[in-house]
Amino acid sequence: MTTRNFGDKLNLVKRLITVNRSSNLKFLLRGASCFLKTNLLRRPICKYLDISIGSECNMHCKHCFAASFKSDSRPRLDFEEYKSLAKDAYTFGILHVNLQGGEPLVIENLEKYIKVFTNTGIYTSITTNGYELSEDWIHRLKDCGVRKITVSLDSMLPGEHDAFRGKKGAHERAVQGIELSRKHGLSVSVNVTVSKTSMQSEGQKQLFDWLHAEKIPATPNLACAVGAWGSIKELLVGDEEIRQLDEMKNKYQLVIRDIHMPWLKTGCSAVSEQFYITPYGDVTPCPFIQVSLGNLRNERLGDIWRKAMREGLNGRYHARCWAAEEKAFVHDLQDVYGNYDGVKGRAFLAKYWHD
């Protein structure tokens, strides 16, 4: 392990402890155990789930990656199936579950679904566009056991952000939600959608400066040619934008890409350390690689992970984001995007991910 990699890992542990300072001892012990097993045994441990609990939304974002869910006619997972998922996730060793949509704060009976995860002791967060993030909602989320709010914010220029999100007042409400969440003791981070054009905008530059000044962790989400952006490949970042992001990582210590956050080593940890789950129970590598590795109605989460790992169907800690930076992968993904029969999609992943 290089000194820099070890230093990065220590920073991630410090960030985890800071974010979870109000967490109970049981959670911290589980987290410490997983971290030590990962680094001492040098084996990946799946620790994180991104879960979409519905496609309902109050915005019309230009880049919406969940657009494919809206035309899916299959029945969604019901409450009892989420209860089973929460139990399996805890038994399997999942430390952190993030609930998203669509927009989770407009989903009916959201608190009921949150509690099936928080009641197990799994650290639970919510990703929201922030529009509905009122003081009342913040109290309700805290009462449910939510520990962290991730707000999507793409520019500090209100008009620019509102136009991108398709909702007037989106910027004002998002910033207000961030401030209220911090005021009431919730941990807060920000997701920033980064494209070739947005990286050059004054609004996004001001946003990263503001986040740095406020000491708010930020994750740049690179533009992917999926969902509503399926045919807009000219927005994908290139080497120059990646260089700028690397400079930001060094300048703003709290601006960290997903590929810098795995526990085993730097790179794409899709499947190895995390999964994305659709509202229909499909288990996919990440939100942007919507290719099924199995369905929770047919298999348990742990079995899906073990099978995928045996077959080499994981991101293999690749140094670049497969769905945003690897152009051949991005091109071929269009043929299988939203493919949930598990055969064609797995063959596609095998083409790129087998050793």
Tab-separated table of C-alpha atoms in Angstrom, residues 77-250:
chain	number	residue	atom	x	y	z
A	77	LEU	CA	-41.197	-3.897	-4.498
A	78	ASP	CA	-43.819	-3.727	-1.754
A	79	PHE	CA	-43.341	-2.917	1.920
A	80	GLU	CA	-42.809	-6.526	2.981
A	81	GLU	CA	-40.158	-6.973	0.286
A	82	TYR	CA	-38.309	-3.907	1.560
A	83	LYS	CA	-38.445	-5.370	5.069
A	84	SER	CA	-36.854	-8.571	3.756
A	85	LEU	CA	-34.236	-6.541	1.891
A	86	ALA	CA	-33.348	-4.588	5.049
A	87	LYS	CA	-32.941	-7.789	7.058
A	88	ASP	CA	-30.823	-9.431	4.346
A	89	ALA	CA	-28.724	-6.293	3.914
A	90	TYR	CA	-27.881	-6.192	7.609
A	91	THR	CA	-27.088	-9.913	7.743
A	92	PHE	CA	-24.964	-9.622	4.616
A	93	GLY	CA	-22.923	-6.863	6.255
A	94	ILE	CA	-24.181	-3.701	4.550
A	95	LEU	CA	-23.164	-0.650	6.592
A	96	HIS	CA	-24.815	2.189	4.692
A	97	VAL	CA	-28.054	2.427	2.724
A	98	ASN	CA	-28.881	5.531	0.707
A	99	LEU	CA	-32.508	5.999	-0.342
A	100	GLN	CA	-33.289	8.000	-3.452
A	101	GLY	CA	-35.884	8.296	-6.222
A	102	GLY	CA	-37.042	9.995	-8.362
A	103	GLU	CA	-37.415	12.377	-5.467
A	104	PRO	CA	-37.897	10.505	-2.177
A	105	LEU	CA	-39.615	13.367	-0.343
A	106	VAL	CA	-42.636	13.148	-2.667
A	107	ILE	CA	-43.000	9.370	-2.324
A	108	GLU	CA	-46.028	8.240	-0.332
A	109	ASN	CA	-45.315	6.663	3.066
A	110	LEU	CA	-41.609	7.468	2.826
A	111	GLU	CA	-41.115	7.364	6.600
A	112	LYS	CA	-42.496	3.847	6.741
A	113	TYR	CA	-39.889	2.686	4.230
A	114	ILE	CA	-37.060	4.536	5.945
A	115	LYS	CA	-37.764	2.830	9.258
A	116	VAL	CA	-37.375	-0.686	7.854
A	117	PHE	CA	-33.689	0.184	7.336
A	118	THR	CA	-33.010	2.409	10.347
A	119	ASN	CA	-34.642	-0.114	12.686
A	120	THR	CA	-31.988	-2.676	11.729
A	121	GLY	CA	-29.199	-0.293	12.753
A	122	ILE	CA	-27.976	0.285	9.204
A	123	TYR	CA	-26.708	3.828	8.679
A	124	THR	CA	-29.357	5.443	6.445
A	125	SER	CA	-29.159	8.554	4.285
A	126	ILE	CA	-31.426	10.277	1.770
A	127	THR	CA	-30.537	11.870	-1.571
A	128	THR	CA	-32.913	14.695	-2.468
A	129	ASN	CA	-33.150	17.657	-4.823
A	130	GLY	CA	-33.905	19.691	-1.688
A	131	TYR	CA	-37.078	21.362	-2.921
A	132	GLU	CA	-39.284	19.836	-0.200
A	133	LEU	CA	-36.603	19.894	2.490
A	134	SER	CA	-38.493	22.028	4.996
A	135	GLU	CA	-37.893	22.250	8.743
A	136	ASP	CA	-40.828	19.910	9.266
A	137	TRP	CA	-39.383	17.302	6.894
A	138	ILE	CA	-35.979	17.516	8.566
A	139	HIS	CA	-37.522	16.789	11.979
A	140	ARG	CA	-39.490	13.889	10.506
A	141	LEU	CA	-36.416	12.419	8.852
A	142	LYS	CA	-34.410	12.707	12.071
A	143	ASP	CA	-37.237	11.036	13.988
A	144	CYS	CA	-37.085	8.152	11.486
A	145	GLY	CA	-33.374	7.708	12.122
A	146	VAL	CA	-31.946	9.326	8.983
A	147	ARG	CA	-28.373	10.412	9.722
A	148	LYS	CA	-27.382	12.227	6.559
A	149	ILE	CA	-28.911	14.291	3.753
A	150	THR	CA	-27.303	14.502	0.319
A	151	VAL	CA	-28.644	17.409	-1.707
A	152	SER	CA	-28.261	17.713	-5.477
A	153	LEU	CA	-26.921	21.149	-6.395
A	154	ASP	CA	-25.231	22.001	-9.692
A	155	SER	CA	-24.596	25.754	-9.719
A	156	MET	CA	-24.535	28.768	-7.408
A	157	LEU	CA	-26.300	30.807	-10.089
A	158	PRO	CA	-30.022	30.308	-9.334
A	159	GLY	CA	-31.150	30.678	-12.947
A	160	GLU	CA	-28.571	28.159	-14.177
A	161	HIS	CA	-29.465	25.543	-11.569
A	162	ASP	CA	-33.228	26.066	-11.985
A	163	ALA	CA	-33.014	25.698	-15.772
A	164	PHE	CA	-31.037	22.464	-15.453
A	165	ARG	CA	-33.488	21.047	-12.915
A	166	GLY	CA	-36.590	22.271	-14.742
A	167	LYS	CA	-38.046	23.919	-11.648
A	168	LYS	CA	-38.194	27.588	-10.706
A	169	GLY	CA	-36.952	28.155	-7.178
A	170	ALA	CA	-35.010	24.874	-7.121
A	171	HIS	CA	-31.734	26.588	-6.181
A	172	GLU	CA	-33.196	28.687	-3.385
A	173	ARG	CA	-34.984	25.710	-1.816
A	174	ALA	CA	-31.917	23.439	-2.118
A	175	VAL	CA	-29.611	25.932	-0.387
A	176	GLN	CA	-32.239	26.561	2.265
A	177	GLY	CA	-32.580	22.809	2.827
A	178	ILE	CA	-28.819	22.461	3.243
A	179	GLU	CA	-28.703	25.246	5.802
A	180	LEU	CA	-31.685	23.914	7.760
A	181	SER	CA	-30.288	20.380	7.798
A	182	ARG	CA	-26.994	21.597	9.225
A	183	LYS	CA	-28.797	23.799	11.734
A	184	HIS	CA	-30.652	20.776	13.098
A	185	GLY	CA	-27.612	18.544	13.333
A	186	LEU	CA	-27.904	16.354	10.262
A	187	SER	CA	-24.770	15.541	8.296
A	188	VAL	CA	-24.926	17.103	4.827
A	189	SER	CA	-23.137	16.463	1.558
A	190	VAL	CA	-23.788	17.694	-1.981
A	191	ASN	CA	-23.930	15.848	-5.303
A	192	VAL	CA	-22.808	17.978	-8.250
A	193	THR	CA	-23.579	16.915	-11.827
A	194	VAL	CA	-20.421	17.590	-13.842
A	195	SER	CA	-20.331	17.721	-17.637
A	196	LYS	CA	-17.901	19.063	-20.228
A	197	THR	CA	-19.897	22.313	-20.391
A	198	SER	CA	-20.762	22.731	-16.705
A	199	MET	CA	-17.086	22.533	-15.696
A	200	GLN	CA	-16.496	25.761	-17.582
A	201	SER	CA	-19.475	27.614	-16.104
A	202	GLU	CA	-19.002	30.380	-13.557
A	203	GLY	CA	-21.924	29.008	-11.564
A	204	GLN	CA	-20.265	25.659	-10.937
A	205	LYS	CA	-16.944	27.267	-10.052
A	206	GLN	CA	-18.728	29.453	-7.508
A	207	LEU	CA	-20.491	26.372	-6.153
A	208	PHE	CA	-17.255	24.513	-5.382
A	209	ASP	CA	-15.818	27.658	-3.777
A	210	TRP	CA	-18.924	27.976	-1.594
A	211	LEU	CA	-18.862	24.304	-0.585
A	212	HIS	CA	-15.200	24.648	0.366
A	213	ALA	CA	-15.858	27.780	2.428
A	214	GLU	CA	-18.766	26.069	4.204
A	215	LYS	CA	-16.786	22.819	4.687
A	216	ILE	CA	-19.507	20.754	2.992
A	217	PRO	CA	-18.372	17.444	1.418
A	218	ALA	CA	-19.164	17.208	-2.297
A	219	THR	CA	-19.253	14.356	-4.802
A	220	PRO	CA	-18.933	15.254	-8.500
A	221	ASN	CA	-21.224	12.952	-10.512
A	222	LEU	CA	-19.825	12.761	-14.036
A	223	ALA	CA	-22.222	13.070	-16.968
A	224	CYS	CA	-23.261	9.651	-18.281
A	225	ALA	CA	-24.984	8.865	-21.571
A	226	VAL	CA	-27.943	7.168	-19.913
A	227	GLY	CA	-31.559	8.069	-19.210
A	228	ALA	CA	-32.540	11.502	-20.491
A	229	TRP	CA	-28.942	12.082	-21.614
A	230	GLY	CA	-28.740	8.798	-23.506
A	231	SER	CA	-27.852	10.365	-26.839
A	232	ILE	CA	-25.855	13.399	-25.692
A	233	LYS	CA	-22.304	12.070	-25.732
A	234	GLU	CA	-20.803	15.492	-26.371
A	235	LEU	CA	-21.433	16.341	-22.712
A	236	LEU	CA	-19.168	13.549	-21.458
A	237	VAL	CA	-16.037	14.809	-19.740
A	238	GLY	CA	-12.619	14.464	-21.324
A	239	ASP	CA	-9.047	14.422	-20.051
A	240	GLU	CA	-9.041	18.166	-19.414
A	241	GLU	CA	-12.111	18.017	-17.169
A	242	ILE	CA	-10.669	15.040	-15.263
A	243	ARG	CA	-7.468	17.027	-14.732
A	244	GLN	CA	-9.540	19.893	-13.322
A	245	LEU	CA	-11.371	17.515	-10.995
A	246	ASP	CA	-8.067	16.105	-9.756
A	247	GLU	CA	-6.906	19.639	-9.036
A	248	MET	CA	-10.127	20.249	-7.093
A	249	LYS	CA	-9.551	17.106	-5.037
A	250	ASN	CA	-6.166	18.460	-4.002
